[in-house]
Short mmCIF file of C-alpha atoms and ligand atoms in Angstrom, two decimals:
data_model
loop_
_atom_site.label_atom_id
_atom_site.label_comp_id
_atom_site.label_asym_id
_atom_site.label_seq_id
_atom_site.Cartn_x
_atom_site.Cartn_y
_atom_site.Cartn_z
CA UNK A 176 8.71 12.23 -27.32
CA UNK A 177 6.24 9.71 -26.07
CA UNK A 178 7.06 8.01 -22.52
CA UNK A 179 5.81 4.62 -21.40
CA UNK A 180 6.45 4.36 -18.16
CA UNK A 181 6.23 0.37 -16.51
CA UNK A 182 6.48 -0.83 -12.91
CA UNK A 183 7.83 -4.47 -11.70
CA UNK A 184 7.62 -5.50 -8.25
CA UNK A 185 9.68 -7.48 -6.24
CA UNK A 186 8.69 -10.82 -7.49
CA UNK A 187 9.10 -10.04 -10.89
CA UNK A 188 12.50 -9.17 -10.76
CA UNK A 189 13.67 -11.99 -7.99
CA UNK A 190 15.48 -13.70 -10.68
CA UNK A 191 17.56 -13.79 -13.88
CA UNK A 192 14.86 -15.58 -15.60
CA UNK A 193 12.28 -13.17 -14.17
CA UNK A 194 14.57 -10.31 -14.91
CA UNK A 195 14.46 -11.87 -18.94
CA UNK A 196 10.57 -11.86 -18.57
CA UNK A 197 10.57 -8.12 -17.61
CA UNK A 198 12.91 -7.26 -20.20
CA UNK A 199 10.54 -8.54 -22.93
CA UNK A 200 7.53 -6.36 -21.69
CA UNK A 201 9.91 -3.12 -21.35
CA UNK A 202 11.52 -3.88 -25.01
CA UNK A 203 7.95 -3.87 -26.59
CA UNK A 204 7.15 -0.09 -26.37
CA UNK A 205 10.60 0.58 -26.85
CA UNK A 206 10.26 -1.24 -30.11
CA UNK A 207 7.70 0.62 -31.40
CA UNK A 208 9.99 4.22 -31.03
CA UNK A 209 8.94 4.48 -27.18
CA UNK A 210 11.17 6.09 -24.30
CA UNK A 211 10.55 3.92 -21.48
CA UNK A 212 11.10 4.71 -17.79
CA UNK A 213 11.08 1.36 -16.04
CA UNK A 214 10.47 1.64 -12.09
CA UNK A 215 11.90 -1.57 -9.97
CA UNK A 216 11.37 -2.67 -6.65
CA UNK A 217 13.91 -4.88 -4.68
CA UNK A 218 14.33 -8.77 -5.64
CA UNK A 219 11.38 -10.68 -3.35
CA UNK A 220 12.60 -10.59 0.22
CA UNK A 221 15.76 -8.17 0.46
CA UNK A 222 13.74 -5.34 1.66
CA UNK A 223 13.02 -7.95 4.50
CA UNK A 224 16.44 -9.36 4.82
CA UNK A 225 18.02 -5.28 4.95
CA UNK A 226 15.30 -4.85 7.85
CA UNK A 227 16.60 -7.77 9.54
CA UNK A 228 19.83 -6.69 9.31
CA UNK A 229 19.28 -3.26 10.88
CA UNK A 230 17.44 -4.91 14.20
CA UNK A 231 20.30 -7.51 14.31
CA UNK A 232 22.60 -4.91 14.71
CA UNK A 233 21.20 -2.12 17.12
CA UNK A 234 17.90 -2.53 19.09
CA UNK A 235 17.36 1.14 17.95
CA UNK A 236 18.15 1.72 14.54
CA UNK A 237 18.81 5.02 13.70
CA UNK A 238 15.62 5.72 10.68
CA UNK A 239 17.93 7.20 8.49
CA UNK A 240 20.76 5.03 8.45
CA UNK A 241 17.83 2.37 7.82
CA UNK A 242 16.75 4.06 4.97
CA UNK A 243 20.22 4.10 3.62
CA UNK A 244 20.57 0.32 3.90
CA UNK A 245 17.41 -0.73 2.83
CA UNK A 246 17.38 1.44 -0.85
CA UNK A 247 20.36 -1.07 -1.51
CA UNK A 248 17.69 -3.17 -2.55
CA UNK A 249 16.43 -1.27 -5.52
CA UNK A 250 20.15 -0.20 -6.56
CA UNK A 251 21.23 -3.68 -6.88
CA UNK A 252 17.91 -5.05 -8.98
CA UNK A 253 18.14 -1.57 -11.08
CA UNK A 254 21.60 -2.05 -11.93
CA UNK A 255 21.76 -5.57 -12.73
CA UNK A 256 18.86 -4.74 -15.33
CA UNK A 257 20.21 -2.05 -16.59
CA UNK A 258 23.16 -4.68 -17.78
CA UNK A 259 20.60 -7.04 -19.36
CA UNK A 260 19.28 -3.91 -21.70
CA UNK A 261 22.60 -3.04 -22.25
CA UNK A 262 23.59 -6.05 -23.71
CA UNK A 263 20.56 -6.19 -26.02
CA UNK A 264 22.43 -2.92 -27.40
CA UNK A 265 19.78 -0.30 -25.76
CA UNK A 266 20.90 3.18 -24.61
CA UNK A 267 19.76 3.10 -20.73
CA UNK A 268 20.99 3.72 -17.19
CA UNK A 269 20.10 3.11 -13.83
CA UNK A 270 19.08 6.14 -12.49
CA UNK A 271 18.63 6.32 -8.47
CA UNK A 272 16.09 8.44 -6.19
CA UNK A 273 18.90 11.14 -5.62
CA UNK A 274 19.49 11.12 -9.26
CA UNK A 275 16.20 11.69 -11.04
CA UNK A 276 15.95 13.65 -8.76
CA UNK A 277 12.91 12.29 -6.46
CA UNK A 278 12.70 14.94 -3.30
CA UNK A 279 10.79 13.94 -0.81
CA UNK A 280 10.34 14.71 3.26
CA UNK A 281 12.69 13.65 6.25
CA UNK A 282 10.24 11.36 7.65
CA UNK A 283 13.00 8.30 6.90
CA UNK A 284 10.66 5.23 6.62
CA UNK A 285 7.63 6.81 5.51
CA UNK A 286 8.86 9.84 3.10
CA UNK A 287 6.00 11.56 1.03
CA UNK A 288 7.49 12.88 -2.41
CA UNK A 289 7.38 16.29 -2.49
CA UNK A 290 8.92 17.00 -5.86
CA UNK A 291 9.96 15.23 -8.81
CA UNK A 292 12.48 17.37 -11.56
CA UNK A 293 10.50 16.48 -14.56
CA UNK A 294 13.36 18.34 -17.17
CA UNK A 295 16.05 16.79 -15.38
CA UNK A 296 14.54 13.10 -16.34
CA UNK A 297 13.63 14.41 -19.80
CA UNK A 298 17.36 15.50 -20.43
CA UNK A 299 18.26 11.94 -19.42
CA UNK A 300 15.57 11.13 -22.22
CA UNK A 301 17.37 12.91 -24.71
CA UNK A 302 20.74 10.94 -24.44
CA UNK A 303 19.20 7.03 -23.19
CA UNK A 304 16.24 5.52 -24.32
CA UNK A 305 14.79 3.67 -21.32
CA UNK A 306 15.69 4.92 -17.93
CA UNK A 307 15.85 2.16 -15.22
CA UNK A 308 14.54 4.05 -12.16
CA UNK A 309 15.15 2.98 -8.40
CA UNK A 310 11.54 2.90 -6.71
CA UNK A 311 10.83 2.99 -2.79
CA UNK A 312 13.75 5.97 -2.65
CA UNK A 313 14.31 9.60 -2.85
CA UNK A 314 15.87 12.03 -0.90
CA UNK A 315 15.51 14.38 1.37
CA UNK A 316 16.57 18.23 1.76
CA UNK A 317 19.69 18.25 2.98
CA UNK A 318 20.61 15.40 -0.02
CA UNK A 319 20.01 12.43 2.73
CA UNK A 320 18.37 8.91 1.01
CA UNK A 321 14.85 8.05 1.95
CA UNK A 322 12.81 5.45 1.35
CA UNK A 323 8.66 5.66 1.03
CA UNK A 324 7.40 3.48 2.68
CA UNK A 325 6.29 -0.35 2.19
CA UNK A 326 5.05 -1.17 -1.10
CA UNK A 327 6.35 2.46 -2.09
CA UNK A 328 7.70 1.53 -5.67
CA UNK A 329 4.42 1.90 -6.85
CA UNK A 330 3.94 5.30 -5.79
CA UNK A 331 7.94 6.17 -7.09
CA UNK A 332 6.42 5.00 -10.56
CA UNK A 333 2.45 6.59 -10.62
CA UNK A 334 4.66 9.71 -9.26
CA UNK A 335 6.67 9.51 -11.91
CA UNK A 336 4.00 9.24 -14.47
CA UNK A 337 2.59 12.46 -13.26
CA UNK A 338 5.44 14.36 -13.64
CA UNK A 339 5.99 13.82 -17.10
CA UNK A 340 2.60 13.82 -17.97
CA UNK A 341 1.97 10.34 -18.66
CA UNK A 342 -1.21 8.33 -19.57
CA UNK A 343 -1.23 5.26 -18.17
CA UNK A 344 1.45 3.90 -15.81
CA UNK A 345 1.79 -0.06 -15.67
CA UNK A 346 1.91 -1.62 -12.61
CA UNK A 347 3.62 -5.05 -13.83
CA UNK A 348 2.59 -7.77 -10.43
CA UNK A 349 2.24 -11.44 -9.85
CA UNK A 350 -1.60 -11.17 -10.63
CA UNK A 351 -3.29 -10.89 -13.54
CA UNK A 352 -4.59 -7.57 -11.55
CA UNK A 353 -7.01 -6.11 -8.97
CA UNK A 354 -9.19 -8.66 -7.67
CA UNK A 355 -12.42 -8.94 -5.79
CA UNK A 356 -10.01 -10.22 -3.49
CA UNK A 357 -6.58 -11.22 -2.81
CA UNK A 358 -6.28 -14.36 -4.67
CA UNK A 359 -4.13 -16.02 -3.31
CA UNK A 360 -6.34 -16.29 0.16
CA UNK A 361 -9.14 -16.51 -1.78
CA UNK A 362 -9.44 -18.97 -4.90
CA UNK A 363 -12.91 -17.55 -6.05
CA UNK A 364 -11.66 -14.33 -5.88
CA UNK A 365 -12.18 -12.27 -9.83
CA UNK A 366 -10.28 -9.85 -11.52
CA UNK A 367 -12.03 -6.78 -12.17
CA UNK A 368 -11.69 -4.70 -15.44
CA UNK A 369 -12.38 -1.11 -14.21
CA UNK A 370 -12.10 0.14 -10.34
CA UNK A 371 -12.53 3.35 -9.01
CA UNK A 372 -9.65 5.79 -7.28
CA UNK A 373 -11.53 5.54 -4.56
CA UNK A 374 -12.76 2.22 -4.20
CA UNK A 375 -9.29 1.42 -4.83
CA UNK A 376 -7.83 3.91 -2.13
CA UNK A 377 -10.16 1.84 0.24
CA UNK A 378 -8.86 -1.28 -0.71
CA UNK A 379 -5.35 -0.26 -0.34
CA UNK A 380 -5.80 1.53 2.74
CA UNK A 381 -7.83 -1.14 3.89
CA UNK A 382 -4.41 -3.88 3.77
CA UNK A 383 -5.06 -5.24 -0.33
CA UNK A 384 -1.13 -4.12 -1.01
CA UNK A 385 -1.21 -5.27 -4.83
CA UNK A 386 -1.41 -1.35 -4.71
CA UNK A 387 0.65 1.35 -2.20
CA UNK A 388 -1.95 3.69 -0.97
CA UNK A 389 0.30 6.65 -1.86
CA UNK A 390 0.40 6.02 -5.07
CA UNK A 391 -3.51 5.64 -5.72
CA UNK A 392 -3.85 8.84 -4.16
CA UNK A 393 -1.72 10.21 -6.49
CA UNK A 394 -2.92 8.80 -9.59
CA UNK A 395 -6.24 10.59 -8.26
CA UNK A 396 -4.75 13.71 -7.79
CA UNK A 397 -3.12 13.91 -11.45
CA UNK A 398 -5.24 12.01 -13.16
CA UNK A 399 -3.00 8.83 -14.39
CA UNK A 400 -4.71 5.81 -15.17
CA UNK A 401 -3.02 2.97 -13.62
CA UNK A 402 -3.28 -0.25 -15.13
CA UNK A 403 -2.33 -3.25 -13.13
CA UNK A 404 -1.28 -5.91 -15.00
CA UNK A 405 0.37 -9.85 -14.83
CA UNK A 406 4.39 -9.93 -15.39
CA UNK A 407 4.03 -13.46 -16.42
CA UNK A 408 0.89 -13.10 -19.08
CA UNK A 409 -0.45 -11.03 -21.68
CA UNK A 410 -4.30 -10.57 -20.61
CA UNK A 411 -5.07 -7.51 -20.18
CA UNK A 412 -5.59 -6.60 -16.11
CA UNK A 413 -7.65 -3.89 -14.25
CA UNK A 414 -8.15 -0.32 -14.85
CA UNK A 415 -7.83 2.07 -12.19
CA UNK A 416 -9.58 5.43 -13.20
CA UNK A 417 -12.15 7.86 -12.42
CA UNK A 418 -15.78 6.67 -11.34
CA UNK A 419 -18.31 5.65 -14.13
CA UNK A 420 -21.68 4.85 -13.96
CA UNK A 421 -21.43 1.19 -14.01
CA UNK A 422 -18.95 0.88 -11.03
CA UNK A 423 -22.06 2.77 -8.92
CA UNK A 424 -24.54 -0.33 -10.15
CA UNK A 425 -21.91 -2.48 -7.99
CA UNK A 426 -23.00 -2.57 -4.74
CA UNK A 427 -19.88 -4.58 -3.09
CA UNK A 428 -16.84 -4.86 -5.06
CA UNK A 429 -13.85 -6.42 -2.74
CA UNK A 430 -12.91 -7.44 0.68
CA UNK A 431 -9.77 -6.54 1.75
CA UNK A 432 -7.91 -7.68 4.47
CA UNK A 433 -4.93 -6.47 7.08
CA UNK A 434 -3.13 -8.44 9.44
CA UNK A 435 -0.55 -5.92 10.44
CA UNK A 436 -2.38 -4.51 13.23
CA UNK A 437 -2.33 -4.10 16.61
CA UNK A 438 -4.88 -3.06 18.94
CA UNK A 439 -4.24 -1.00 22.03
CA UNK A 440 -6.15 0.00 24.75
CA UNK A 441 -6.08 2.87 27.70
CA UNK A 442 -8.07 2.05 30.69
CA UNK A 443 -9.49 4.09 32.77
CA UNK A 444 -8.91 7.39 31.14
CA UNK A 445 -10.39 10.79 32.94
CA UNK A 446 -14.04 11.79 30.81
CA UNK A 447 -12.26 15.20 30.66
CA UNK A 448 -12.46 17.40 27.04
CA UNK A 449 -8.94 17.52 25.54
CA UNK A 450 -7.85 14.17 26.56
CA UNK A 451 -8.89 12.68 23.03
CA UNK A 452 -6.24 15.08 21.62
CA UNK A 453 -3.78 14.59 24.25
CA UNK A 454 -3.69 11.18 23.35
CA UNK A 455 -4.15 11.43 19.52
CA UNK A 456 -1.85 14.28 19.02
CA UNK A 457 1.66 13.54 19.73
CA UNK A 458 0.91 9.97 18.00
CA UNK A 459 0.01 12.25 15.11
CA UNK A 460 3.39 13.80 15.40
CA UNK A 461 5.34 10.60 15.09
CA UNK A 462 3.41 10.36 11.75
CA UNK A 463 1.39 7.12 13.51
CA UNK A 464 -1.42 5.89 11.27
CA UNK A 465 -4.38 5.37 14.02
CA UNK A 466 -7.33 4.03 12.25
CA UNK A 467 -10.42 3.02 14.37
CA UNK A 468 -11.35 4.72 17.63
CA UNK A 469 -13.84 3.51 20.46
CA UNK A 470 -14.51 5.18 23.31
CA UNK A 471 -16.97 3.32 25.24
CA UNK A 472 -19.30 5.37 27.72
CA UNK A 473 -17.57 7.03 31.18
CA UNK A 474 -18.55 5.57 34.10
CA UNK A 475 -17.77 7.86 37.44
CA UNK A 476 -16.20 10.36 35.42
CA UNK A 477 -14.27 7.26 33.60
CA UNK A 478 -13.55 5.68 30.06
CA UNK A 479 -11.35 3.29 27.95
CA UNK A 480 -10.34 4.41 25.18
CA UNK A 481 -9.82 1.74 22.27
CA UNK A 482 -8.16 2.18 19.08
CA UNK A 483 -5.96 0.56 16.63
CA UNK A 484 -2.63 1.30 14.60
CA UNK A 485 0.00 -0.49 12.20
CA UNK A 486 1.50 -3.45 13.98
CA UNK A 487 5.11 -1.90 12.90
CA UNK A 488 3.64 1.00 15.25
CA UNK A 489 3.13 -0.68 18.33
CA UNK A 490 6.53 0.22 20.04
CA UNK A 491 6.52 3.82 19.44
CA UNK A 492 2.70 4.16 20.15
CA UNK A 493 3.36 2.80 23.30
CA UNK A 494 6.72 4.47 24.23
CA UNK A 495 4.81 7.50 23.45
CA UNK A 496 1.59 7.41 25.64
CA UNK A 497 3.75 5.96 28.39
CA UNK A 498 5.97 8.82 28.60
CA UNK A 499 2.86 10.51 28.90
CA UNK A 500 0.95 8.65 31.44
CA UNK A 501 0.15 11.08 34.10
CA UNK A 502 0.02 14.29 31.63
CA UNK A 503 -2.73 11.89 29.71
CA UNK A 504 -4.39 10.40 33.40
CA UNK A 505 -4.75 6.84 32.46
CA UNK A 506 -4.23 3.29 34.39
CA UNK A 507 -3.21 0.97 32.48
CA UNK A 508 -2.41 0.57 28.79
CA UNK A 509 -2.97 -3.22 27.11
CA UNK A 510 -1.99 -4.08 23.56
CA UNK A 511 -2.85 -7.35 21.13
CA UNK A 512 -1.38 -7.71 18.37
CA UNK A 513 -3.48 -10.64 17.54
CA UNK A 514 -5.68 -9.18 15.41
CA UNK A 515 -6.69 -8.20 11.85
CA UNK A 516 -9.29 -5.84 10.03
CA UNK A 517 -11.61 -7.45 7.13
CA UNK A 518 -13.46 -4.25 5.07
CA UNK A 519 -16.34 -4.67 2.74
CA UNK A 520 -15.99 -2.37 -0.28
CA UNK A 521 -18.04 -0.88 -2.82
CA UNK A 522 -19.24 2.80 -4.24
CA UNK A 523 -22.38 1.36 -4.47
CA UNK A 524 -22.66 1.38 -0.88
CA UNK A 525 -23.85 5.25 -1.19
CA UNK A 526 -27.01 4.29 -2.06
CA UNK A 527 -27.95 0.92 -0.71
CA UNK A 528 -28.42 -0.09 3.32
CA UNK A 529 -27.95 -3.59 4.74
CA UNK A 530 -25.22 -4.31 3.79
CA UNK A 531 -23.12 -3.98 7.30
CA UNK A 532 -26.57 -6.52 8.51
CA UNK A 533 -25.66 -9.04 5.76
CA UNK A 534 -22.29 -8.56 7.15
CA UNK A 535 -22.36 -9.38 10.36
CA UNK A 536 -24.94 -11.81 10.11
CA UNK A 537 -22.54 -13.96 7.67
CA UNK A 538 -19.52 -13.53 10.09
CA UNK A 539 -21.87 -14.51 13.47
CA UNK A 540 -23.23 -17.63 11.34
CA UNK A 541 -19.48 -18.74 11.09
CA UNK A 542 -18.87 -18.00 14.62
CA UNK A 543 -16.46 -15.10 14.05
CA UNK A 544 -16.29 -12.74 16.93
CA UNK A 545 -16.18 -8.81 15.88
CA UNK A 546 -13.63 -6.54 18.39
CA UNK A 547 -14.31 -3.13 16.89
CA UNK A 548 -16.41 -1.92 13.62
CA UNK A 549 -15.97 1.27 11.61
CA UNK A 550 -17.39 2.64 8.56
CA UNK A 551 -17.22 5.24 5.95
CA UNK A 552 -19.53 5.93 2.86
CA UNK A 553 -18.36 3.04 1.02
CA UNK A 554 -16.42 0.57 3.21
CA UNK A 555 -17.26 -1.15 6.73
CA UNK A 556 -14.59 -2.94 8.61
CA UNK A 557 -14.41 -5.52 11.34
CA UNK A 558 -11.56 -5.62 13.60
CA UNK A 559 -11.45 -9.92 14.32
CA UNK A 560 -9.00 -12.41 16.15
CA UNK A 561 -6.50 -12.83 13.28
CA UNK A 562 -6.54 -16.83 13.44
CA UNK A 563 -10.16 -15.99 11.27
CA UNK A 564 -9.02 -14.26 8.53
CA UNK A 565 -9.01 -16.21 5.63
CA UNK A 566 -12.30 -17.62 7.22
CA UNK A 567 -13.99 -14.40 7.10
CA UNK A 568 -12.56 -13.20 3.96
CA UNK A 569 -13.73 -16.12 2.10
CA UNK A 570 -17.20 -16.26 3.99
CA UNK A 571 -17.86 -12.49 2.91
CA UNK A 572 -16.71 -12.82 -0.20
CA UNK A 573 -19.21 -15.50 -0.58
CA UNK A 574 -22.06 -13.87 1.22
CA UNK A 575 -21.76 -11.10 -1.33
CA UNK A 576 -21.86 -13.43 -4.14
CA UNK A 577 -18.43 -11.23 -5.15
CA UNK A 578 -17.34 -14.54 -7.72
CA UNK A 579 -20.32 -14.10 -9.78
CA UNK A 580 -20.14 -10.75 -9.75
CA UNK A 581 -23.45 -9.52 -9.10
CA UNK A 582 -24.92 -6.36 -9.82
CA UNK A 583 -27.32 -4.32 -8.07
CA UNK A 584 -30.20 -3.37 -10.68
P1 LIG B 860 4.79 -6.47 -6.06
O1 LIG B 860 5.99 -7.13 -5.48
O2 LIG B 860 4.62 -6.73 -7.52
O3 LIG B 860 4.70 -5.02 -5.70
P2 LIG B 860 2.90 -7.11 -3.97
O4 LIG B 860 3.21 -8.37 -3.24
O5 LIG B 860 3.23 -5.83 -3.32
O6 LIG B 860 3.54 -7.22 -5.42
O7 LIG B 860 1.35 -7.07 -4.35
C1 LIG B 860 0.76 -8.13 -5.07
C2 LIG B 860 0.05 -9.06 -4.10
O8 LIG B 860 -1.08 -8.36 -3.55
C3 LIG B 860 -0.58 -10.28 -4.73
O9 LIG B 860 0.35 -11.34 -4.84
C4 LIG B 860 -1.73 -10.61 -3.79
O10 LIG B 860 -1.43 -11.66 -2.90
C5 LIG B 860 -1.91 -9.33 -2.97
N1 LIG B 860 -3.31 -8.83 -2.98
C6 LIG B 860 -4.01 -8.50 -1.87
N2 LIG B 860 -5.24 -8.10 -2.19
C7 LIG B 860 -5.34 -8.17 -3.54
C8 LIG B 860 -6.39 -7.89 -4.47
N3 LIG B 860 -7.59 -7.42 -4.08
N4 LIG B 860 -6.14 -8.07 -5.79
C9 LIG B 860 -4.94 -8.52 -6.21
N5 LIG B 860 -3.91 -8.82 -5.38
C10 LIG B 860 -4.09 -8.64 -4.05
N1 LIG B 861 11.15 -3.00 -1.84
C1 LIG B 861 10.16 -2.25 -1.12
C2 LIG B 861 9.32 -3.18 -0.25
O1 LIG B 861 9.56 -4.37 -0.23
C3 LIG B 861 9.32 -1.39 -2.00
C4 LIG B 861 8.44 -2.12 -3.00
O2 LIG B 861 8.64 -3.33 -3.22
O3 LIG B 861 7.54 -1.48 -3.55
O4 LIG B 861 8.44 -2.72 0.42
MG1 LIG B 862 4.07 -4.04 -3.95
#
């Protein structure tokens, strides 16, 4: 039996004429003696509109009541396709997280599959031939519904791929693709055929959500090809696979961007050893993301300690290191949530230098004030006031010549 398995996102099922459009792409390999598993996100916006809902009603929303409420989303777009194929005479169902089954953690909100019963979804292969599968959800050990995260339909579906030994998966989208960046900040921006896991994990991690971090690192781990491709076109969009020897020749190959963070700030913290951890890890426990760390140098036995997290992580992070104020030995604590990281891209970095110089040099030129830098073998990133995004984006993306796509010989 081969299986094709296909992802749509949120856009491309917002509609009835959208949902048509999809139909047409999933009725293609199922034409030519396919089983398809189709993965769907919510309709555009009613992941939002559930979230809304929750802080409307309780200023502390219990996570996994939230969860509950916001996998609505995918039921309702999953079964309301599954009624479209059904009238064109195919044997399908929906199937939800719980169903497949997709087991995953208790961390409601951000759930990490931890299993996916591959015979139980072949069985359901056996009777139906396309298998309309709820993204974003699963559930946990004791049979409660989680979700995965934002974005987390794409790592339901590369998941999914994985665990029945799939190829490719499709990641369907409202580009044509993975682009040198996103383009619809950016109208030089260019698609790019082939990109590497890692460059891509980068770019995801790095805010470019056309992809769900998750589910890159997955594809890595089992070795699925992702291709991420337009709903609404034919072309064929970018390849996500292992490294080759042409994506090293690039030296720069996207800038991504991330406006959902928040920068906090301890002042005055004690110079003492441990306190790095006493701060770090119970943030670590709540499963906070925190990405860049400064500590500047102790004066009198005295430092600040910078360092920034998801924006949706502000109120715990600070809840958290308040509660711990005097354990910690801190003065104050300030937060902005004003702010955004741009990252520069590119396995090619390895091997080349000057590229953070170029950087900065193009940003200061443009009068764009860098907060905080960090790097890693092949990405540097600039914390900036996040009123300059789009102008820094588009002025690194230029001073990389990204549109022509240049190539370091
Ligand atoms: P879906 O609903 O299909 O999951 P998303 O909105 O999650 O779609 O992701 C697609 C969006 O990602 C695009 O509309 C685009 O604005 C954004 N994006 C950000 N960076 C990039 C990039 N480098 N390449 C392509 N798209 C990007
Ligand atoms: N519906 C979820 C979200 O909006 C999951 C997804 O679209 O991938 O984040
Ligand atoms: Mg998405």
């Amino acid at each position: 039996m081969n299986i094709v398995v296909q992802k749509f996102g949120g856009t491309s099922v917002r509609n009835l004429e959208c949902q048509r459009q999809v139909m047409q792409k999933v009725l293609r390999p199922y034409r030519e003696g396919n089983k398809v598993i189709v993965v769907l996100s919510a309709m555009s916006g009613e992941t939002n509109r559930l979230l809304g809902l929750a802080e409307e009603w309780s200023d502390n929303p219990d996570p996994a009541e939230v969860d509950s409420l916001v996998s609505t989303g995918e039921q309702i777009s999953c079964a309301l396709f599954a009624m479209l194929l059904k009238q064109q005479g195919v044997k399908c169902r929906s199937v939800l997280g719980f169903q497949a089954p997709v087991k995953t953690d208790c961390c409601y909100g951000k759930a990490r599959i931890t299993a996916i019963d591959e015979s139980r979804l072949k069985g359901m292969l056996q009777e139906y031939d396309i298998l309309v599968v709820a993204g974003f959800q699963g559930c946990d050990d004791n049979g409660r519904i989680t979700t995965l995260g934002r974005g987390g339909s794409d790592t339901s579906a590369v998941a999914l791929a994985a665990a029945i030994k799939a190829d490719v998966c499709e990641i369907y989208t409202d580009v044509p693709g993975v682009f040198t960046t996103d383009p619809n900040l950016c109208s030089d921006a260019r698609k790019i055929d082939r990109v590497s896991y890692d460059e891509m994990l980068e770019m995801a991690s790095m805010g470019a959500k056309v992809l769900q971090i998750r589910s890159v690192e997955f594809a890595k781990k089992y070795n699925v090809t992702v291709h991420v491709r337009s709903t609404f076109s034919d072309e064929p969009g970018t390849i996500v696979t292992q490294e080759d020897e042409n994506m090293e020749a690039v030296m720069v190959s996207g800038i991504a961007y991330d406006k959902d963070q928040a920068r906090i700030t301890l002042i005055h913290v004690k110079d003492n050893p441990g306190v790095s951890a006493q701060i770090f890890s119970p943030l670590a426990e709540k499963k906070i993301l925190v990405d860049m760390i400064v500590q500047n140098p102790s004066k009198d036995g005295l430092t600040d300690m910078t360092f920034t997290v998801p924006r949706a992580d502000v109120k715990p992070t600070i809840k958290t290191l308040e509660k711990l104020k005097y354990e910690i030995g801190y003065e104050e604590l300030s937060s902005n949530l004003n702010v955004a990281k741009v990252s520069i891209i590119g396995v090619g970095m390895r091997n080349h230098s000057g590229v953070a110089s170029k950087a900065f040099r193009a940003l200061a030129d443009e009068n764009v004030n860098i907060l905080m830098i960090s790097t890693s073998e092949i990405k540097i990133t600039c914390l900036i006031d996040d009123k300059y995004t789009e102008l820094a984006v588009r002025t690194l993306h230029k001073a990389f010549n990204l549109e022509e796509g240049k190539h370091i010989e």
